[in-house]
Amino acid sequence: MTNLSKGLIVSCQAPVNSPLHDPYVIAAMAQAAVNNGAIGVRIDTPIHIQAVGEKVEVPIIGLWKQIITGSDVYITPLYDHAVAVAQAGADIIAIDATTRNRPGNEKLIDIITLIHEKLEKPVMADVDTYEAAKLAIDAGADIVGTTLFGYTAATQNYSPPGWELLTQIVENLDTFVICEGGIASPEMAKKALDLGADAVVVGGAITGIDLLVKAFHSALEN
Ligand SMILES: CC(=O)N[C@H](C=O)[C@@H](O)[C@H](O)[C@H](O)COP(=O)(O)O
């Protein structure tokens, strides 16, 4: 993880209904990010991970967003999804590590152990709360990310970034911590590192053309 230390990781994702949700486009975004200083990228879906891996040399944090009926867990929910993400070329597998009900019979510790033992990849645990971060580390997660702060029932009254969550993790848990979610400016990214994050992920503020244009457009209409 030291090669991600104190660096910028760019999340290159696009809504599924966007023309940007295309392996060529996502790979071009990743390449542009790396050309300009990103030391890692975060990529959704095996097909995009594979396309990005053909273009960049930096570590890829891979995930697969999959909706499964009966569970709110959607970031690489099952081990089978992690297998596909690893086979596509991800260096680190990001998974939902909230305390919400998981689909199927796999417990968090099961999926982390399988990823370690069978896929031989480190795990980034996407969490929403301090409790989830602690449980994820106890279950063997290698990296903790504040990714899901603000996106779960437990945190829906708050908006990312989870500065307090980040600080709590930095001060109390011995882990590599990534600040992810809601980083909207270079100053906020710097603040994340100043608060003790080991690295910072920036997504929509850099690569979120659809939502950015929508925001500009609706501001002009009002
Ligand atoms: C909550 C969730 O599903 N987050 C996803 C995780 O991969 C992505 O949609 C985000 O874009 C990413 O976390 C980066 O965050 P932001 O775009 O706010 O910089």
CSV table of C-alpha atoms and ligand atoms in Angstrom, one decimal:
chain,number,residue,atom,x,y,z
A,1,MET,CA,0.0,0.0,0.0
A,2,THR,CA,3.0,2.3,0.4
A,3,ASN,CA,2.8,3.0,-3.3
A,4,LEU,CA,-0.5,4.7,-2.7
A,5,SER,CA,0.8,6.7,0.3
A,6,LYS,CA,-0.2,10.3,0.6
A,7,GLY,CA,-1.4,10.3,-3.0
A,8,LEU,CA,-4.4,11.1,-5.1
A,9,ILE,CA,-6.5,8.2,-6.4
A,10,VAL,CA,-9.0,9.1,-9.1
A,11,SER,CA,-12.3,7.2,-9.2
A,12,CYS,CA,-13.2,6.9,-12.9
A,13,GLN,CA,-16.8,5.9,-13.0
A,14,ALA,CA,-19.9,7.0,-14.9
A,15,PRO,CA,-23.7,6.4,-14.4
A,16,VAL,CA,-24.8,3.3,-16.3
A,17,ASN,CA,-27.1,5.3,-18.6
A,18,SER,CA,-24.3,7.7,-19.6
A,19,PRO,CA,-22.4,7.5,-22.8
A,20,LEU,CA,-19.3,7.7,-20.6
A,21,HIS,CA,-20.1,4.3,-19.2
A,22,ASP,CA,-17.9,2.7,-21.8
A,23,PRO,CA,-14.6,0.9,-21.4
A,24,TYR,CA,-12.7,3.1,-23.9
A,25,VAL,CA,-13.9,6.3,-22.2
A,26,ILE,CA,-13.3,5.1,-18.7
A,27,ALA,CA,-9.8,3.9,-19.7
A,28,ALA,CA,-9.1,7.3,-21.3
A,29,MET,CA,-10.2,9.1,-18.1
A,30,ALA,CA,-7.9,6.9,-16.1
A,31,GLN,CA,-5.0,7.5,-18.4
A,32,ALA,CA,-5.6,11.3,-18.2
A,33,ALA,CA,-5.7,11.0,-14.4
A,34,VAL,CA,-2.4,9.1,-14.3
A,35,ASN,CA,-0.7,11.5,-16.8
A,36,ASN,CA,-1.5,14.3,-14.4
A,37,GLY,CA,-0.4,12.8,-11.1
A,38,ALA,CA,-2.9,10.2,-9.9
A,39,ILE,CA,-1.1,7.4,-8.2
A,40,GLY,CA,-4.0,5.0,-8.3
A,41,VAL,CA,-7.5,4.6,-9.9
A,42,ARG,CA,-10.7,3.2,-8.6
A,43,ILE,CA,-12.8,1.4,-11.2
A,44,ASP,CA,-16.2,-0.2,-11.3
A,45,THR,CA,-17.1,-3.4,-13.3
A,46,PRO,CA,-14.7,-6.0,-14.6
A,47,ILE,CA,-14.9,-4.9,-18.2
A,48,HIS,CA,-13.8,-1.3,-17.3
A,49,ILE,CA,-11.1,-2.7,-15.0
A,50,GLN,CA,-9.7,-4.7,-17.8
A,51,ALA,CA,-9.7,-1.8,-20.2
A,52,VAL,CA,-8.0,0.5,-17.7
A,53,GLY,CA,-5.4,-2.2,-16.9
A,54,GLU,CA,-4.4,-2.2,-20.6
A,55,LYS,CA,-3.7,1.6,-20.4
A,56,VAL,CA,-2.2,2.4,-16.9
A,57,GLU,CA,0.5,1.0,-14.7
A,58,VAL,CA,-0.7,2.3,-11.3
A,59,PRO,CA,-2.6,0.2,-8.8
A,60,ILE,CA,-6.3,-0.3,-9.7
A,61,ILE,CA,-8.8,-0.5,-6.8
A,62,GLY,CA,-11.5,-2.6,-8.4
A,63,LEU,CA,-15.1,-3.1,-7.5
A,64,TRP,CA,-18.4,-4.3,-9.0
A,65,LYS,CA,-21.6,-2.5,-8.2
A,66,GLN,CA,-24.3,-5.1,-8.2
A,67,ILE,CA,-27.9,-4.7,-6.8
A,68,ILE,CA,-29.1,-7.9,-5.1
A,69,THR,CA,-32.7,-8.2,-4.0
A,70,GLY,CA,-33.1,-8.2,-0.3
A,71,SER,CA,-29.9,-6.4,0.6
A,72,ASP,CA,-28.7,-2.8,0.4
A,73,VAL,CA,-25.1,-4.0,0.0
A,74,TYR,CA,-24.0,-3.2,-3.6
A,75,ILE,CA,-20.2,-2.7,-3.7
A,76,THR,CA,-18.8,-6.1,-4.7
A,77,PRO,CA,-21.5,-7.8,-2.6
A,78,LEU,CA,-20.4,-11.4,-3.0
A,79,TYR,CA,-17.1,-13.3,-3.3
A,80,ASP,CA,-18.0,-14.3,-6.9
A,81,HIS,CA,-18.1,-10.6,-7.8
A,82,ALA,CA,-14.6,-10.2,-6.2
A,83,VAL,CA,-13.3,-13.1,-8.3
A,84,ALA,CA,-14.5,-11.4,-11.5
A,85,VAL,CA,-12.9,-8.1,-10.3
A,86,ALA,CA,-9.6,-9.8,-9.6
A,87,GLN,CA,-9.6,-11.8,-12.9
A,88,ALA,CA,-10.1,-8.5,-14.7
A,89,GLY,CA,-6.9,-7.2,-13.2
A,90,ALA,CA,-7.7,-5.3,-10.1
A,91,ASP,CA,-4.8,-5.0,-7.6
A,92,ILE,CA,-7.0,-4.2,-4.6
A,93,ILE,CA,-10.6,-5.4,-4.2
A,94,ALA,CA,-13.0,-2.9,-2.7
A,95,ILE,CA,-16.0,-4.4,-0.9
A,96,ASP,CA,-18.9,-3.1,1.2
A,97,ALA,CA,-18.0,-3.5,4.8
A,98,THR,CA,-20.9,-1.8,6.5
A,99,THR,CA,-22.8,-3.7,9.1
A,100,ARG,CA,-25.9,-4.0,6.9
A,101,ASN,CA,-27.4,-7.4,6.1
A,102,ARG,CA,-25.3,-9.1,3.4
A,103,PRO,CA,-26.8,-11.1,0.6
A,104,GLY,CA,-26.4,-14.8,0.6
A,105,ASN,CA,-24.7,-16.6,3.5
A,106,GLU,CA,-21.2,-15.0,3.3
A,107,LYS,CA,-20.2,-13.0,6.3
A,108,LEU,CA,-17.8,-10.1,6.0
A,109,ILE,CA,-14.9,-12.2,7.4
A,110,ASP,CA,-15.7,-15.0,4.9
A,111,ILE,CA,-15.4,-12.8,1.8
A,112,ILE,CA,-12.2,-11.1,3.1
A,113,THR,CA,-10.6,-14.4,4.0
A,114,LEU,CA,-11.5,-15.9,0.6
A,115,ILE,CA,-10.1,-12.8,-1.2
A,116,HIS,CA,-6.9,-13.1,0.7
A,117,GLU,CA,-6.4,-16.8,0.5
A,118,LYS,CA,-7.8,-17.6,-3.0
A,119,LEU,CA,-7.3,-14.4,-4.9
A,120,GLU,CA,-4.2,-13.2,-2.9
A,121,LYS,CA,-5.4,-9.6,-3.1
A,122,PRO,CA,-5.6,-6.9,-0.5
A,123,VAL,CA,-9.1,-5.7,0.5
A,124,MET,CA,-10.3,-2.2,0.8
A,125,ALA,CA,-13.3,-2.1,3.2
A,126,ASP,CA,-15.8,0.6,2.3
A,127,VAL,CA,-17.4,1.7,5.5
A,128,ASP,CA,-19.9,4.2,6.8
A,129,THR,CA,-19.2,4.2,10.5
A,130,TYR,CA,-16.4,3.8,13.0
A,131,GLU,CA,-18.0,0.6,14.3
A,132,ALA,CA,-17.9,-0.8,10.7
A,133,ALA,CA,-14.3,0.2,10.3
A,134,LYS,CA,-13.3,-1.5,13.5
A,135,LEU,CA,-15.2,-4.7,12.6
A,136,ALA,CA,-13.6,-4.7,9.1
A,137,ILE,CA,-10.1,-4.4,10.5
A,138,ASP,CA,-10.9,-7.2,13.0
A,139,ALA,CA,-12.1,-9.3,9.9
A,140,GLY,CA,-8.8,-8.7,8.2
A,141,ALA,CA,-9.3,-5.7,5.9
A,142,ASP,CA,-6.1,-4.2,4.7
A,143,ILE,CA,-7.4,-0.7,3.9
A,144,VAL,CA,-10.4,1.2,5.3
A,145,GLY,CA,-12.2,3.8,3.2
A,146,THR,CA,-14.8,6.3,4.3
A,147,THR,CA,-16.7,5.7,1.0
A,148,LEU,CA,-20.1,4.9,2.4
A,149,PHE,CA,-20.4,7.6,5.0
A,150,GLY,CA,-23.6,9.5,4.1
A,151,TYR,CA,-25.0,6.7,1.9
A,152,THR,CA,-26.5,4.3,4.5
A,153,ALA,CA,-29.5,4.4,6.8
A,154,ALA,CA,-27.1,4.9,9.7
A,155,THR,CA,-25.5,8.0,8.2
A,156,GLN,CA,-28.2,9.3,5.8
A,157,ASN,CA,-28.6,12.5,7.8
A,158,TYR,CA,-25.0,13.5,7.1
A,159,SER,CA,-23.2,14.5,4.0
A,160,PRO,CA,-19.8,13.3,2.9
A,161,PRO,CA,-16.9,13.9,3.4
A,162,GLY,CA,-16.9,12.1,6.7
A,163,TRP,CA,-14.3,14.3,8.4
A,164,GLU,CA,-15.1,13.1,11.9
A,165,LEU,CA,-15.2,9.5,10.9
A,166,LEU,CA,-11.8,9.9,9.2
A,167,THR,CA,-10.3,11.5,12.3
A,168,GLN,CA,-11.8,8.8,14.6
A,169,ILE,CA,-10.2,6.1,12.4
A,170,VAL,CA,-6.9,7.9,12.2
A,171,GLU,CA,-6.7,8.4,15.9
A,172,ASN,CA,-7.9,5.0,17.1
A,173,LEU,CA,-7.3,2.3,14.5
A,174,ASP,CA,-4.0,0.9,13.2
A,175,THR,CA,-4.9,0.8,9.5
A,176,PHE,CA,-4.2,2.3,6.1
A,177,VAL,CA,-7.1,4.8,5.7
A,178,ILE,CA,-8.4,6.3,2.6
A,179,CYS,CA,-10.7,9.3,2.6
A,180,GLU,CA,-13.3,8.8,-0.1
A,181,GLY,CA,-16.6,10.5,-0.8
A,182,GLY,CA,-17.6,14.1,-1.3
A,183,ILE,CA,-14.1,15.5,-1.9
A,184,ALA,CA,-15.1,18.4,-4.1
A,185,SER,CA,-12.0,20.5,-4.4
A,186,PRO,CA,-8.2,20.3,-4.3
A,187,GLU,CA,-8.3,22.0,-0.9
A,188,MET,CA,-10.6,19.3,0.5
A,189,ALA,CA,-8.3,16.6,-0.8
A,190,LYS,CA,-5.4,18.4,1.0
A,191,LYS,CA,-7.4,18.6,4.2
A,192,ALA,CA,-8.0,14.8,4.1
A,193,LEU,CA,-4.3,14.2,4.0
A,194,ASP,CA,-3.7,16.8,6.7
A,195,LEU,CA,-6.2,15.1,8.9
A,196,GLY,CA,-4.2,11.9,8.6
A,197,ALA,CA,-5.6,10.0,5.7
A,198,ASP,CA,-3.0,7.8,4.0
A,199,ALA,CA,-4.5,8.6,0.6
A,200,VAL,CA,-7.6,10.3,-0.9
A,201,VAL,CA,-10.0,9.2,-3.6
A,202,VAL,CA,-11.7,11.8,-5.7
A,203,GLY,CA,-14.5,10.8,-8.1
A,204,GLY,CA,-17.3,13.0,-9.2
A,205,ALA,CA,-15.5,16.3,-8.8
A,206,ILE,CA,-13.0,15.1,-11.5
A,207,THR,CA,-14.8,12.6,-13.6
A,208,GLY,CA,-18.5,13.1,-13.0
A,209,ILE,CA,-19.4,15.0,-16.2
A,210,ASP,CA,-23.1,14.0,-16.1
A,211,LEU,CA,-23.8,15.3,-12.6
A,212,LEU,CA,-21.5,18.3,-12.9
A,213,VAL,CA,-23.3,19.5,-16.1
A,214,LYS,CA,-26.7,18.8,-14.5
A,215,ALA,CA,-25.7,21.0,-11.5
A,216,PHE,CA,-24.6,23.9,-13.8
A,217,HIS,CA,-27.6,23.5,-15.9
A,218,SER,CA,-30.1,23.6,-13.1
A,219,ALA,CA,-28.4,26.6,-11.5
A,220,LEU,CA,-28.9,28.5,-14.7
A,221,GLU,CA,-32.6,27.4,-15.0
A,222,ASN,CA,-33.4,28.6,-11.5
B,1,LIG,C1,-21.3,5.7,-2.4
B,1,LIG,C2,-20.8,5.1,-3.7
B,1,LIG,O1,-21.4,4.2,-4.2
B,1,LIG,N1,-19.5,5.5,-4.0
B,1,LIG,C3,-18.9,4.9,-5.2
B,1,LIG,C4,-17.8,4.1,-4.9
B,1,LIG,O2,-17.1,3.5,-5.7
B,1,LIG,C5,-18.7,6.0,-6.3
B,1,LIG,O3,-19.9,6.2,-6.9
B,1,LIG,C6,-18.1,7.3,-5.9
B,1,LIG,O4,-18.0,8.2,-7.0
B,1,LIG,C7,-16.7,7.2,-5.3
B,1,LIG,O5,-16.9,6.7,-4.0
B,1,LIG,C8,-16.0,8.6,-5.1
B,1,LIG,O6,-16.8,9.5,-4.4
B,1,LIG,P1,-17.1,10.9,-5.0
B,1,LIG,O7,-17.6,10.8,-6.4
B,1,LIG,O8,-18.0,11.6,-4.0
B,1,LIG,O9,-15.7,11.7,-5.0
